[in-house]
Amino acid sequence: MSITTPRRKRHLGNFVRAIPAWAYIILSAAVVLPPVAWIVSTSLKTAGNTLEFPPRWIPDPFSAEGYLGLLTSTNVRFFANSLIYAVGSIVLALAICIPAAYVATRYRSRRMETLMTGILVLSMVPAIVVFIALYSMFVKTALINTYPMMIIVYTAIICGQTILFLRNFIENIPVEIEEAAAIDGCSRMQILWRIILPLIRPGIAAVAIFIFVFVWNDFLVGTVLATTEDMKTVQNGIVRYITTGFGSFWGLFAAFIVVAFIPVLSIFLAFQRWFVAGMTSGGVKG
């Protein structure tokens, strides 16, 4: 009895302390989940049922006509464009930012710190500030409405944050490991490729997810710098259904949102372990 009572009190205390956390989770779910459930429900309704009043949460009957209506060459092009922009931006940003972050970490000086401060300040400048100049420059150089141009713009926007983020991971790697590799005859490039990259894989995964989500969800760059329909992005396609009309478009609109969300959710679930490790290990000094 004397042993059981303290154990029960401890369990009761843990339960009481967990109440605020669970209350916050339930409240957040009550705010976030209903709009998501409503979008999914609308995507599974017929065109006529999307306008019925009072609305129904459960479609009756279930219909896939919204998803079937998305199977057009224009919509497929929207998704293909966003995928090309996202993957190209990830590859180019990592190719530039990993060596830059390594140099900024290992070659410390007052000038380097000033440069990193400048990068931090420039990363806070809204991208729309330079869009007019970029548009004029790309038009004159005949690079407007091309994949390389869009990938370069997305990479330029995200590079500052990427360098600063990766720098935190490289700082956690002991210099002694690199010194031992240098004694064994490794060059700087070999140290970066064989030592640094394997150790910062969680950070690279987290950065890649961030870049993918940023590019996939971007609306501004695709609106300003992609002037032709065949270069537009997924987000431009979503807005297109609102500006085109209402009524029967609500089913297509909801289905488009659901399909557009699937790649982001799939990538996060696939790399969830590395993403969480990257978010936590980057802030811990080794």
Coordinates of C-alpha atoms in Angstrom, one line a residue:
M1 CA 0.0 0.0 0.0
S2 CA 2.8 2.4 0.8
I3 CA 4.5 1.6 -2.5
T4 CA 1.3 1.8 -4.6
T5 CA 0.1 5.2 -3.2
P6 CA 3.2 7.2 -4.2
R7 CA 3.1 5.6 -7.7
R8 CA -0.5 6.6 -8.1
K9 CA 0.2 10.1 -7.0
R10 CA 3.1 10.3 -9.5
H11 CA 0.8 9.1 -12.3
L12 CA -1.9 11.5 -11.3
G13 CA 0.7 14.3 -11.2
N14 CA 1.9 13.4 -14.7
F15 CA -1.7 13.4 -15.9
V16 CA -2.4 16.8 -14.5
R17 CA 0.7 18.3 -16.0
A18 CA -0.1 16.9 -19.4
I19 CA -3.6 18.5 -19.4
P20 CA -2.4 21.9 -20.8
A21 CA -0.4 20.3 -23.6
W22 CA -3.3 18.1 -24.6
A23 CA -5.7 21.0 -24.4
Y24 CA -3.4 23.0 -26.8
I25 CA -3.2 20.0 -29.2
I26 CA -7.0 19.6 -29.2
L27 CA -7.6 23.3 -29.7
S28 CA -5.1 23.5 -32.5
A29 CA -6.6 20.4 -34.2
A30 CA -10.1 22.0 -33.9
V31 CA -8.8 25.1 -35.7
V32 CA -6.7 23.4 -38.4
L33 CA -8.4 20.2 -39.3
P34 CA -12.0 21.4 -40.2
P35 CA -10.9 23.4 -43.2
V36 CA -8.7 20.5 -44.4
A37 CA -11.6 18.1 -44.0
W38 CA -13.9 20.5 -45.8
I39 CA -11.6 20.8 -48.8
V40 CA -11.3 17.0 -49.0
S41 CA -15.0 16.6 -48.7
T42 CA -15.7 19.2 -51.4
S43 CA -13.2 17.5 -53.8
L44 CA -15.3 14.3 -53.6
K45 CA -18.7 16.0 -54.3
T46 CA -20.5 16.3 -57.6
A47 CA -20.6 19.8 -59.2
G48 CA -24.2 20.3 -58.1
N49 CA -23.6 19.2 -54.5
T50 CA -20.8 21.7 -54.0
L51 CA -23.4 24.5 -53.9
E52 CA -26.1 22.8 -51.8
F53 CA -27.3 24.5 -48.6
P54 CA -27.1 23.5 -45.9
P55 CA -23.7 21.9 -46.9
R56 CA -22.9 18.3 -46.1
W57 CA -19.6 17.2 -44.5
I58 CA -19.9 13.7 -46.0
P59 CA -20.4 13.7 -49.8
D60 CA -23.5 11.8 -51.0
P61 CA -22.8 10.4 -53.5
F62 CA -19.1 10.3 -53.6
S63 CA -17.7 11.5 -56.9
A64 CA -14.2 11.6 -58.5
E65 CA -15.2 14.0 -61.3
G66 CA -13.2 16.8 -59.6
Y67 CA -10.0 14.7 -59.8
L68 CA -10.8 13.4 -63.3
G69 CA -11.3 17.0 -64.4
L70 CA -7.7 17.8 -63.5
L71 CA -6.3 15.5 -66.1
T72 CA -5.6 18.2 -68.7
S73 CA -2.4 19.0 -70.4
T74 CA -2.3 22.5 -68.8
N75 CA -2.7 21.2 -65.3
V76 CA -0.1 18.5 -65.8
R77 CA 2.3 21.2 -67.1
F78 CA 1.7 23.2 -63.9
F79 CA 2.7 20.3 -61.7
A80 CA 5.7 19.5 -64.0
N81 CA 6.9 23.1 -63.9
S82 CA 6.8 23.3 -60.1
L83 CA 8.6 19.9 -59.8
I84 CA 11.3 21.0 -62.2
Y85 CA 11.7 24.4 -60.4
A86 CA 11.8 22.7 -57.0
V87 CA 14.3 19.9 -57.9
G88 CA 16.5 22.2 -59.9
S89 CA 16.6 24.8 -57.0
I90 CA 17.5 22.1 -54.5
V91 CA 20.4 20.8 -56.6
L92 CA 21.7 24.2 -57.5
A93 CA 21.3 25.7 -54.0
L94 CA 23.1 22.7 -52.3
A95 CA 25.9 22.8 -54.9
I96 CA 26.5 26.5 -54.1
C97 CA 25.6 26.7 -50.4
I98 CA 27.4 23.6 -49.0
P99 CA 30.9 24.8 -50.0
A100 CA 30.0 28.4 -49.1
A101 CA 28.9 27.3 -45.6
Y102 CA 32.0 25.2 -45.2
V103 CA 34.3 28.1 -46.1
A104 CA 32.3 30.5 -43.9
T105 CA 32.7 28.1 -41.0
R106 CA 36.3 27.1 -41.2
Y107 CA 37.9 30.4 -42.4
R108 CA 36.8 32.8 -39.7
S109 CA 37.8 36.4 -39.9
R110 CA 36.3 39.9 -39.4
R111 CA 35.7 40.2 -43.1
M112 CA 34.0 36.8 -43.2
E113 CA 31.7 37.8 -40.3
T114 CA 30.9 41.1 -42.1
L115 CA 30.0 39.1 -45.2
M116 CA 27.8 36.7 -43.3
T117 CA 26.0 39.6 -41.6
G118 CA 25.5 41.1 -45.1
I119 CA 24.0 37.8 -46.3
L120 CA 21.7 37.8 -43.3
V121 CA 20.5 41.4 -44.0
L122 CA 20.0 40.7 -47.7
S123 CA 18.0 37.6 -47.0
M124 CA 15.5 39.8 -45.1
V125 CA 14.9 42.0 -48.1
P126 CA 11.6 41.1 -49.8
A127 CA 12.1 39.5 -53.2
I128 CA 9.5 41.7 -54.8
V129 CA 11.9 44.7 -54.4
V130 CA 14.2 43.4 -57.1
F131 CA 11.6 41.7 -59.4
I132 CA 11.2 44.7 -61.7
A133 CA 14.9 44.9 -62.3
L134 CA 15.1 41.1 -62.7
Y135 CA 12.2 41.1 -65.2
S136 CA 13.8 43.9 -67.3
M137 CA 17.2 42.1 -67.3
F138 CA 15.8 38.7 -68.3
V139 CA 13.7 40.2 -71.0
K140 CA 16.8 41.9 -72.5
T141 CA 18.8 38.8 -72.3
A142 CA 16.1 36.6 -73.8
L143 CA 16.0 34.4 -70.6
I144 CA 12.4 35.2 -69.7
N145 CA 10.1 32.2 -69.5
T146 CA 12.9 29.7 -69.3
Y147 CA 13.6 27.0 -66.8
P148 CA 17.2 28.1 -66.0
M149 CA 16.0 31.6 -65.3
M150 CA 13.3 30.5 -62.8
I151 CA 15.7 28.0 -61.0
I152 CA 18.4 30.7 -60.7
V153 CA 15.8 33.2 -59.2
Y154 CA 14.5 30.7 -56.7
T155 CA 18.1 29.7 -55.7
A156 CA 19.1 33.3 -55.3
I157 CA 16.1 33.9 -52.9
I158 CA 16.9 30.9 -50.7
C159 CA 20.7 30.8 -50.8
G160 CA 21.2 33.2 -47.9
Q161 CA 19.1 31.2 -45.4
T162 CA 20.5 28.0 -46.7
I163 CA 24.1 29.1 -46.1
L164 CA 23.3 30.2 -42.5
F165 CA 21.4 27.1 -41.8
L166 CA 24.1 24.7 -43.0
R167 CA 26.8 26.7 -41.2
N168 CA 25.2 25.7 -37.9
F169 CA 25.6 22.1 -38.7
I170 CA 29.2 22.3 -39.9
E171 CA 30.1 24.2 -36.7
N172 CA 29.1 21.2 -34.7
I173 CA 31.7 19.0 -36.4
P174 CA 35.0 18.9 -34.4
V175 CA 37.9 20.4 -36.3
E176 CA 40.1 17.5 -35.1
I177 CA 38.3 15.1 -37.4
E178 CA 39.3 17.2 -40.4
E179 CA 42.9 17.6 -39.1
A180 CA 43.1 13.8 -38.8
A181 CA 41.9 13.4 -42.4
A182 CA 44.4 16.1 -43.6
I183 CA 47.2 14.2 -41.9
D184 CA 46.1 11.1 -43.8
G185 CA 46.5 13.0 -47.1
C186 CA 43.0 14.3 -47.8
S187 CA 42.6 17.5 -49.6
R188 CA 40.0 20.1 -48.7
M189 CA 37.6 18.9 -51.4
Q190 CA 38.1 15.3 -50.2
I191 CA 37.4 16.3 -46.6
L192 CA 34.3 18.1 -47.6
W193 CA 33.1 15.2 -49.7
R194 CA 34.1 12.3 -47.5
I195 CA 33.9 13.7 -44.0
I196 CA 31.6 16.8 -43.9
L197 CA 28.8 15.7 -46.2
P198 CA 28.0 12.4 -44.5
L199 CA 28.0 14.1 -41.1
I200 CA 25.5 16.8 -42.1
R201 CA 23.1 14.6 -44.0
P202 CA 20.2 15.4 -41.6
G203 CA 20.9 19.1 -42.2
I204 CA 21.0 18.6 -46.0
A205 CA 17.7 16.7 -45.8
A206 CA 16.0 19.5 -43.7
V207 CA 17.3 22.2 -46.1
A208 CA 16.1 20.2 -49.1
I209 CA 12.6 19.9 -47.7
F210 CA 12.5 23.6 -46.8
I211 CA 13.6 24.5 -50.4
F212 CA 11.0 22.1 -51.9
V213 CA 8.2 23.5 -49.8
F214 CA 9.2 27.1 -50.5
V215 CA 9.4 26.6 -54.3
W216 CA 6.3 24.4 -54.4
N217 CA 4.2 26.9 -52.5
D218 CA 5.5 30.1 -54.1
F219 CA 3.1 32.2 -56.0
L220 CA 4.9 35.5 -56.5
V221 CA 7.8 34.4 -58.7
G222 CA 5.6 32.4 -61.0
T223 CA 3.2 35.3 -61.4
V224 CA 5.8 38.0 -62.1
L225 CA 8.6 36.2 -64.0
A226 CA 6.6 33.5 -65.8
T227 CA 4.6 35.4 -68.3
T228 CA 3.3 32.5 -70.4
E229 CA 0.8 29.9 -69.4
D230 CA 3.2 27.0 -70.1
M231 CA 5.7 28.2 -67.5
K232 CA 3.2 28.8 -64.6
T233 CA 3.4 26.9 -61.4
V234 CA 0.9 24.9 -59.3
Q235 CA 0.0 27.9 -57.2
N236 CA -0.8 29.9 -60.3
G237 CA -3.0 27.0 -61.4
I238 CA -5.0 27.1 -58.1
V239 CA -5.6 30.8 -58.4
R240 CA -6.7 30.2 -62.0
Y241 CA -9.7 28.3 -60.9
I242 CA -10.9 31.2 -58.7
T243 CA -10.3 33.8 -61.4
T244 CA -11.9 31.7 -64.1
G245 CA -15.3 31.3 -62.5
F246 CA -17.3 29.8 -59.6
G247 CA -20.1 27.3 -59.2
S248 CA -19.0 24.0 -60.8
F249 CA -15.4 25.1 -60.4
W250 CA -15.4 24.5 -56.6
G251 CA -15.0 20.8 -57.0
L252 CA -12.1 21.2 -59.4
F253 CA -10.6 23.9 -57.1
A254 CA -10.8 21.6 -54.0
A255 CA -9.4 18.6 -55.9
F256 CA -6.5 20.7 -57.2
I257 CA -5.6 21.8 -53.7
V258 CA -5.7 18.2 -52.4
V259 CA -3.4 17.0 -55.3
A260 CA -1.1 20.0 -54.8
F261 CA -0.7 19.1 -51.2
I262 CA 0.2 15.4 -51.7
P263 CA 3.9 16.0 -52.9
V264 CA 4.7 18.1 -49.9
L265 CA 3.1 15.7 -47.5
S266 CA 4.8 12.7 -49.2
I267 CA 8.3 14.3 -49.1
F268 CA 7.9 15.2 -45.4
L269 CA 6.7 11.7 -44.5
A270 CA 9.5 10.1 -46.5
F271 CA 12.2 12.1 -44.9
Q272 CA 10.6 12.8 -41.5
R273 CA 13.3 11.1 -39.5
W274 CA 16.1 13.1 -41.1
F275 CA 14.0 16.3 -41.0
V276 CA 13.5 16.1 -37.3
A277 CA 17.1 15.2 -36.7
G278 CA 18.2 18.1 -38.8
M279 CA 15.9 20.5 -36.9
T280 CA 17.2 19.4 -33.5
S281 CA 20.9 18.7 -34.1
G282 CA 21.6 22.0 -35.8
G283 CA 21.1 24.0 -32.6
V284 CA 23.2 21.8 -30.3
K285 CA 26.9 22.5 -30.0
G286 CA 29.1 19.4 -30.0

